[in-house]
Amino acid sequence: MIFREGDPPTCAYLIDAGRVEVATEQGGKRLVLSYLGPGDLLGEMAMIDDAPRSAEARALTEVVAIEIRRDQIQERLQEADPILRSLVLGLLQRYRSGLNTLRGRARAPAVNTGPVLTPPPAANKFKLESQLIEALENDALGVLFQPVYDVRSGRVVGFEALTRWHHPERGPISPAEFIALAEETSLIVPVGQYALRKACEALTGLDSAAHRALWIGVNVSARQLAVPDFVDLLLERAERQGVDPTRIKLEITESLTLDYKHVAAMIQRCHAAGLQVALDDFGTGYSSLGHLHQLHFDVVKIDQALTRSMFDDPRSGALMNAIIATIHAIGAEAVVEGVERLEQARELAQRGVRYLQGWLIGKPAPVDELGAIADRVRVTLD
Ligand code: C2E
Ligand code: CA
Ligand code: CA
């Protein structure tokens, strides 16, 4: 006997050799639930929800098994995606109550007429995700465009496309929340396609001689890069919408998951088609020098966290200088984000930064205002 029904859970087992019978009792009769053999896990259910053993396990032959400690399972479960964790626990609960009903120890569950409890976080996340899918299908997302200023020409030279979601009940939801949610699954792929489509539409509207050189930067998540032929599909879309693809710039956020070989091939393909690629959010997070020397980014965008602290903290100021110098040394252009005050813009221009983005230049704006922003925005930097 390996364990009996009702025993407190101590550990699980990985069967290495031999056969095990898992059985319970129903109306005085033995009911075999399963036969297990090499490679199978035994007794893991009790490790997941800490309930007493719900069946007995008996060796049918000589059995060799490896003990699996509770932590080995619990720690992984705690680190898992909360949705996966709640799926596992939910299934286990359903299995246990099904088993009890089968044994005649519990009546079929009554219809719950009590108060509705607050749904667990996983349920909220599922709901939000489904609503995001619906918003995508109904074209209910939006995209705003934030101007980027060229210190050298003293003009707005392009925009960054930023996706917006106005939730029917919650109002505007921050991209920090819904983009992160979309990035957990491949949902980020259609969200990215949506932003790209809107960027192409905006570019077709900016077709006068004065505006034809304006470009739009589109954010691309690491997961989108995994789509085979990502660049070719992008080129196809631009052509379909009658847009010169070289007016599109891609912004890739720094992350540990950037696969060098893959991104390098993608950048090469972009360069062959005349598209520029930027490394986004540099200066916070990972700021890997590996990204800078192994991947040939045309532009590096310095994160607003550094801009915010460059005057308050001499260390940030020094870091800002060093990062600007590094970017220029590898032959890339620097865009500094989060420029809110004139003194920041002046200081950055003096330090040799060519491109500025932030509220000082302009907040993200709807598509019909872009032409006027490009014509009107001027900043006196000296
Ligand atoms: P990001 O790419 O770093 O975009 C810049 C963010 O800084 C935007 O936030 C913008 O509104 C904000 N910002 C710009 N200037 C200033 C300023 O002067 N001061 C302050 N305090 N904030 C400023 P937003 O729109 O909330 O977007 C957050 C992030 O969500 C973006 O960061 C980007 O990583 C992501 N994101 C937005 N749209 C998309 C999309 O279509 N696809 C993907 N993959 N990511 C997106
Ligand atoms: Ca960006
Ligand atoms: Ca950024």
Short mmCIF file of C-alpha atoms in Angstrom, two decimals, residues 57-265:
data_model
loop_
_atom_site.label_atom_id
_atom_site.label_comp_id
_atom_site.label_asym_id
_atom_site.label_seq_id
_atom_site.Cartn_x
_atom_site.Cartn_y
_atom_site.Cartn_z
CA ALA A 57 -2.69 3.65 -4.30
CA ARG A 58 -1.44 0.09 -4.27
CA ALA A 59 1.64 -1.43 -5.88
CA LEU A 60 0.67 -4.28 -8.22
CA THR A 61 4.31 -5.25 -8.80
CA GLU A 62 7.54 -4.18 -7.23
CA VAL A 63 7.56 -0.39 -7.73
CA VAL A 64 10.48 2.01 -7.94
CA ALA A 65 9.35 5.61 -7.48
CA ILE A 66 11.05 8.97 -6.99
CA GLU A 67 9.67 11.24 -4.31
CA ILE A 68 8.46 14.66 -5.52
CA ARG A 69 8.33 17.20 -2.70
CA ARG A 70 5.38 19.51 -2.19
CA ASP A 71 7.54 22.64 -2.85
CA GLN A 72 8.62 21.28 -6.21
CA ILE A 73 5.02 21.47 -7.35
CA GLN A 74 3.77 24.40 -5.23
CA GLU A 75 6.57 26.83 -6.13
CA ARG A 76 6.00 26.23 -9.82
CA LEU A 77 2.29 26.68 -9.39
CA GLN A 78 2.80 29.98 -7.55
CA GLU A 79 5.04 31.26 -10.34
CA ALA A 80 2.72 30.15 -13.13
CA ASP A 81 0.39 32.43 -15.05
CA PRO A 82 -2.50 33.14 -12.62
CA ILE A 83 -4.98 32.06 -15.28
CA LEU A 84 -3.26 28.69 -15.65
CA ARG A 85 -3.16 28.31 -11.87
CA SER A 86 -6.86 28.96 -11.53
CA LEU A 87 -7.61 26.57 -14.41
CA VAL A 88 -5.65 23.81 -12.68
CA LEU A 89 -7.30 24.43 -9.31
CA GLY A 90 -10.74 24.73 -10.89
CA LEU A 91 -10.38 21.43 -12.75
CA LEU A 92 -9.12 19.71 -9.63
CA GLN A 93 -12.06 20.99 -7.60
CA ARG A 94 -14.47 19.78 -10.24
CA TYR A 95 -12.79 16.37 -10.37
CA ARG A 96 -13.01 15.99 -6.60
CA SER A 97 -16.66 16.97 -6.39
CA GLY A 98 -17.45 14.67 -9.35
CA LEU A 99 -15.70 11.86 -7.53
CA ASN A 100 -17.70 12.51 -4.34
CA THR A 101 -20.96 12.54 -6.25
CA LEU A 102 -19.99 9.25 -7.91
CA ARG A 103 -19.33 7.68 -4.52
CA GLY A 104 -22.72 8.85 -3.32
CA ARG A 105 -21.05 10.92 -0.61
CA ALA A 106 -22.34 14.19 -1.88
CA ARG A 107 -25.52 15.20 -3.55
CA ALA A 108 -25.38 16.82 -6.94
CA PRO A 109 -24.41 20.46 -6.40
CA ALA A 110 -27.31 22.78 -5.72
CA VAL A 111 -27.90 25.77 -7.94
CA ASN A 112 -26.12 28.69 -6.27
CA THR A 113 -28.70 31.28 -5.33
CA GLY A 114 -26.54 33.09 -2.76
CA PRO A 115 -24.79 36.41 -3.21
CA VAL A 116 -22.40 36.66 -6.15
CA LEU A 117 -18.84 36.70 -4.84
CA THR A 118 -16.14 38.95 -6.31
CA PRO A 119 -14.70 37.03 -9.23
CA PRO A 120 -11.06 35.97 -8.74
CA PRO A 121 -8.37 38.04 -10.54
CA ALA A 122 -8.02 35.38 -13.22
CA ALA A 123 -11.69 35.79 -14.12
CA ASN A 124 -11.27 39.57 -14.38
CA LYS A 125 -8.30 39.11 -16.63
CA PHE A 126 -10.21 36.67 -18.86
CA LYS A 127 -13.08 39.14 -19.06
CA LEU A 128 -10.83 42.06 -19.97
CA GLU A 129 -9.11 39.93 -22.60
CA SER A 130 -12.43 38.92 -24.17
CA GLN A 131 -13.53 42.56 -24.19
CA LEU A 132 -10.27 43.55 -25.87
CA ILE A 133 -10.87 40.93 -28.58
CA GLU A 134 -14.38 42.33 -29.04
CA ALA A 135 -13.06 45.91 -29.21
CA LEU A 136 -10.61 44.84 -31.91
CA GLU A 137 -13.35 43.14 -33.91
CA ASN A 138 -15.61 46.19 -33.65
CA ASP A 139 -12.86 48.67 -34.50
CA ALA A 140 -13.41 50.22 -31.06
CA LEU A 141 -9.75 50.83 -30.28
CA GLY A 142 -8.10 54.09 -31.24
CA VAL A 143 -4.64 55.30 -32.15
CA LEU A 144 -3.14 58.70 -31.27
CA PHE A 145 0.05 60.10 -32.74
CA GLN A 146 2.75 61.90 -30.77
CA PRO A 147 5.10 64.28 -32.63
CA VAL A 148 8.88 63.85 -32.75
CA TYR A 149 10.93 67.02 -33.17
CA ASP A 150 14.19 67.38 -35.09
CA VAL A 151 16.50 69.86 -33.36
CA ARG A 152 18.56 70.33 -36.54
CA SER A 153 15.72 71.30 -38.87
CA GLY A 154 13.64 72.88 -36.09
CA ARG A 155 10.57 70.95 -37.20
CA VAL A 156 8.36 67.98 -36.43
CA VAL A 157 9.68 65.19 -38.64
CA GLY A 158 7.50 62.30 -37.59
CA PHE A 159 5.06 60.78 -35.11
CA GLU A 160 4.76 57.74 -32.90
CA ALA A 161 1.53 55.70 -33.09
CA LEU A 162 0.14 54.96 -29.60
CA THR A 163 -2.84 52.66 -29.24
CA ARG A 164 -5.76 53.69 -27.02
CA TRP A 165 -8.67 51.74 -25.57
CA HIS A 166 -11.73 53.41 -24.16
CA HIS A 167 -13.42 50.66 -22.18
CA PRO A 168 -17.24 50.82 -22.18
CA GLU A 169 -17.44 50.51 -18.35
CA ARG A 170 -14.02 51.50 -17.05
CA GLY A 171 -13.25 54.40 -19.37
CA PRO A 172 -9.73 54.81 -20.80
CA ILE A 173 -7.43 51.92 -19.91
CA SER A 174 -3.70 52.54 -19.86
CA PRO A 175 -1.71 50.80 -22.59
CA ALA A 176 0.60 49.70 -19.78
CA GLU A 177 -2.30 47.43 -18.73
CA PHE A 178 -3.93 46.31 -21.96
CA ILE A 179 -0.75 46.02 -24.06
CA ALA A 180 0.84 43.94 -21.28
CA LEU A 181 -2.29 41.75 -21.25
CA ALA A 182 -2.23 41.37 -25.04
CA GLU A 183 1.47 40.50 -24.86
CA GLU A 184 0.73 37.53 -22.61
CA THR A 185 -0.82 35.76 -25.58
CA SER A 186 -0.68 36.16 -29.36
CA LEU A 187 -3.47 38.77 -29.06
CA ILE A 188 -0.71 41.37 -29.40
CA VAL A 189 -0.40 40.33 -33.06
CA PRO A 190 -3.81 41.71 -34.17
CA VAL A 191 -3.40 44.71 -31.82
CA GLY A 192 -0.11 45.50 -33.55
CA GLN A 193 -1.70 45.03 -36.97
CA TYR A 194 -4.42 47.46 -35.97
CA ALA A 195 -1.85 50.12 -34.97
CA LEU A 196 0.00 49.55 -38.24
CA ARG A 197 -3.20 49.89 -40.29
CA LYS A 198 -4.05 53.16 -38.53
CA ALA A 199 -0.49 54.42 -39.06
CA CYS A 200 -0.75 53.65 -42.79
CA GLU A 201 -4.11 55.44 -42.96
CA ALA A 202 -2.56 58.46 -41.23
CA LEU A 203 0.34 58.48 -43.69
CA THR A 204 -1.99 58.42 -46.70
CA GLY A 205 -3.62 61.56 -45.23
CA LEU A 206 -0.24 63.28 -45.01
CA ASP A 207 0.44 63.26 -48.76
CA SER A 208 0.88 66.96 -49.60
CA ALA A 209 4.37 68.06 -50.71
CA ALA A 210 4.96 69.64 -47.28
CA HIS A 211 4.05 66.47 -45.42
CA ARG A 212 5.36 63.72 -47.66
CA ALA A 213 8.60 63.34 -45.68
CA LEU A 214 6.82 62.78 -42.36
CA TRP A 215 7.18 59.28 -40.94
CA ILE A 216 5.32 57.27 -38.28
CA GLY A 217 6.90 54.98 -35.71
CA VAL A 218 4.96 51.85 -34.80
CA ASN A 219 5.60 49.80 -31.65
CA VAL A 220 6.38 46.15 -32.22
CA SER A 221 6.41 43.53 -29.45
CA ALA A 222 8.88 40.68 -29.34
CA ARG A 223 5.98 38.26 -29.87
CA GLN A 224 5.02 39.93 -33.15
CA LEU A 225 8.53 39.34 -34.46
CA ALA A 226 7.94 35.63 -34.06
CA VAL A 227 5.32 35.75 -36.83
CA PRO A 228 7.04 34.31 -39.92
CA ASP A 229 7.43 36.90 -42.68
CA PHE A 230 6.56 39.72 -40.29
CA VAL A 231 8.38 42.28 -42.44
CA ASP A 232 6.96 40.99 -45.73
CA LEU A 233 3.42 41.13 -44.37
CA LEU A 234 4.08 44.70 -43.22
CA LEU A 235 5.37 45.66 -46.67
CA GLU A 236 2.34 44.04 -48.28
CA ARG A 237 -0.02 45.99 -46.04
CA ALA A 238 1.76 49.30 -46.78
CA GLU A 239 1.53 48.61 -50.50
CA ARG A 240 -2.15 47.71 -50.24
CA GLN A 241 -2.84 50.99 -48.49
CA GLY A 242 -0.70 52.92 -51.00
CA VAL A 243 1.94 53.95 -48.45
CA ASP A 244 5.68 54.30 -49.07
CA PRO A 245 6.97 51.73 -46.55
CA THR A 246 10.12 53.75 -45.85
CA ARG A 247 7.85 56.22 -44.00
CA ILE A 248 7.23 53.54 -41.37
CA LYS A 249 9.72 53.07 -38.53
CA LEU A 250 9.57 50.13 -36.19
CA GLU A 251 10.15 50.49 -32.45
CA ILE A 252 11.20 47.36 -30.61
CA THR A 253 11.13 47.43 -26.82
CA GLU A 254 14.12 46.18 -24.92
CA SER A 255 13.42 42.85 -23.30
CA LEU A 256 15.27 39.80 -22.13
CA THR A 257 13.36 37.73 -24.64
CA LEU A 258 14.83 39.42 -27.72
CA ASP A 259 16.22 36.61 -29.79
CA TYR A 260 19.38 38.07 -31.36
CA LYS A 261 19.49 35.90 -34.45
CA HIS A 262 15.86 36.46 -35.20
CA VAL A 263 15.89 40.23 -34.61
CA ALA A 264 19.14 40.61 -36.56
CA ALA A 265 17.54 38.89 -39.57
#
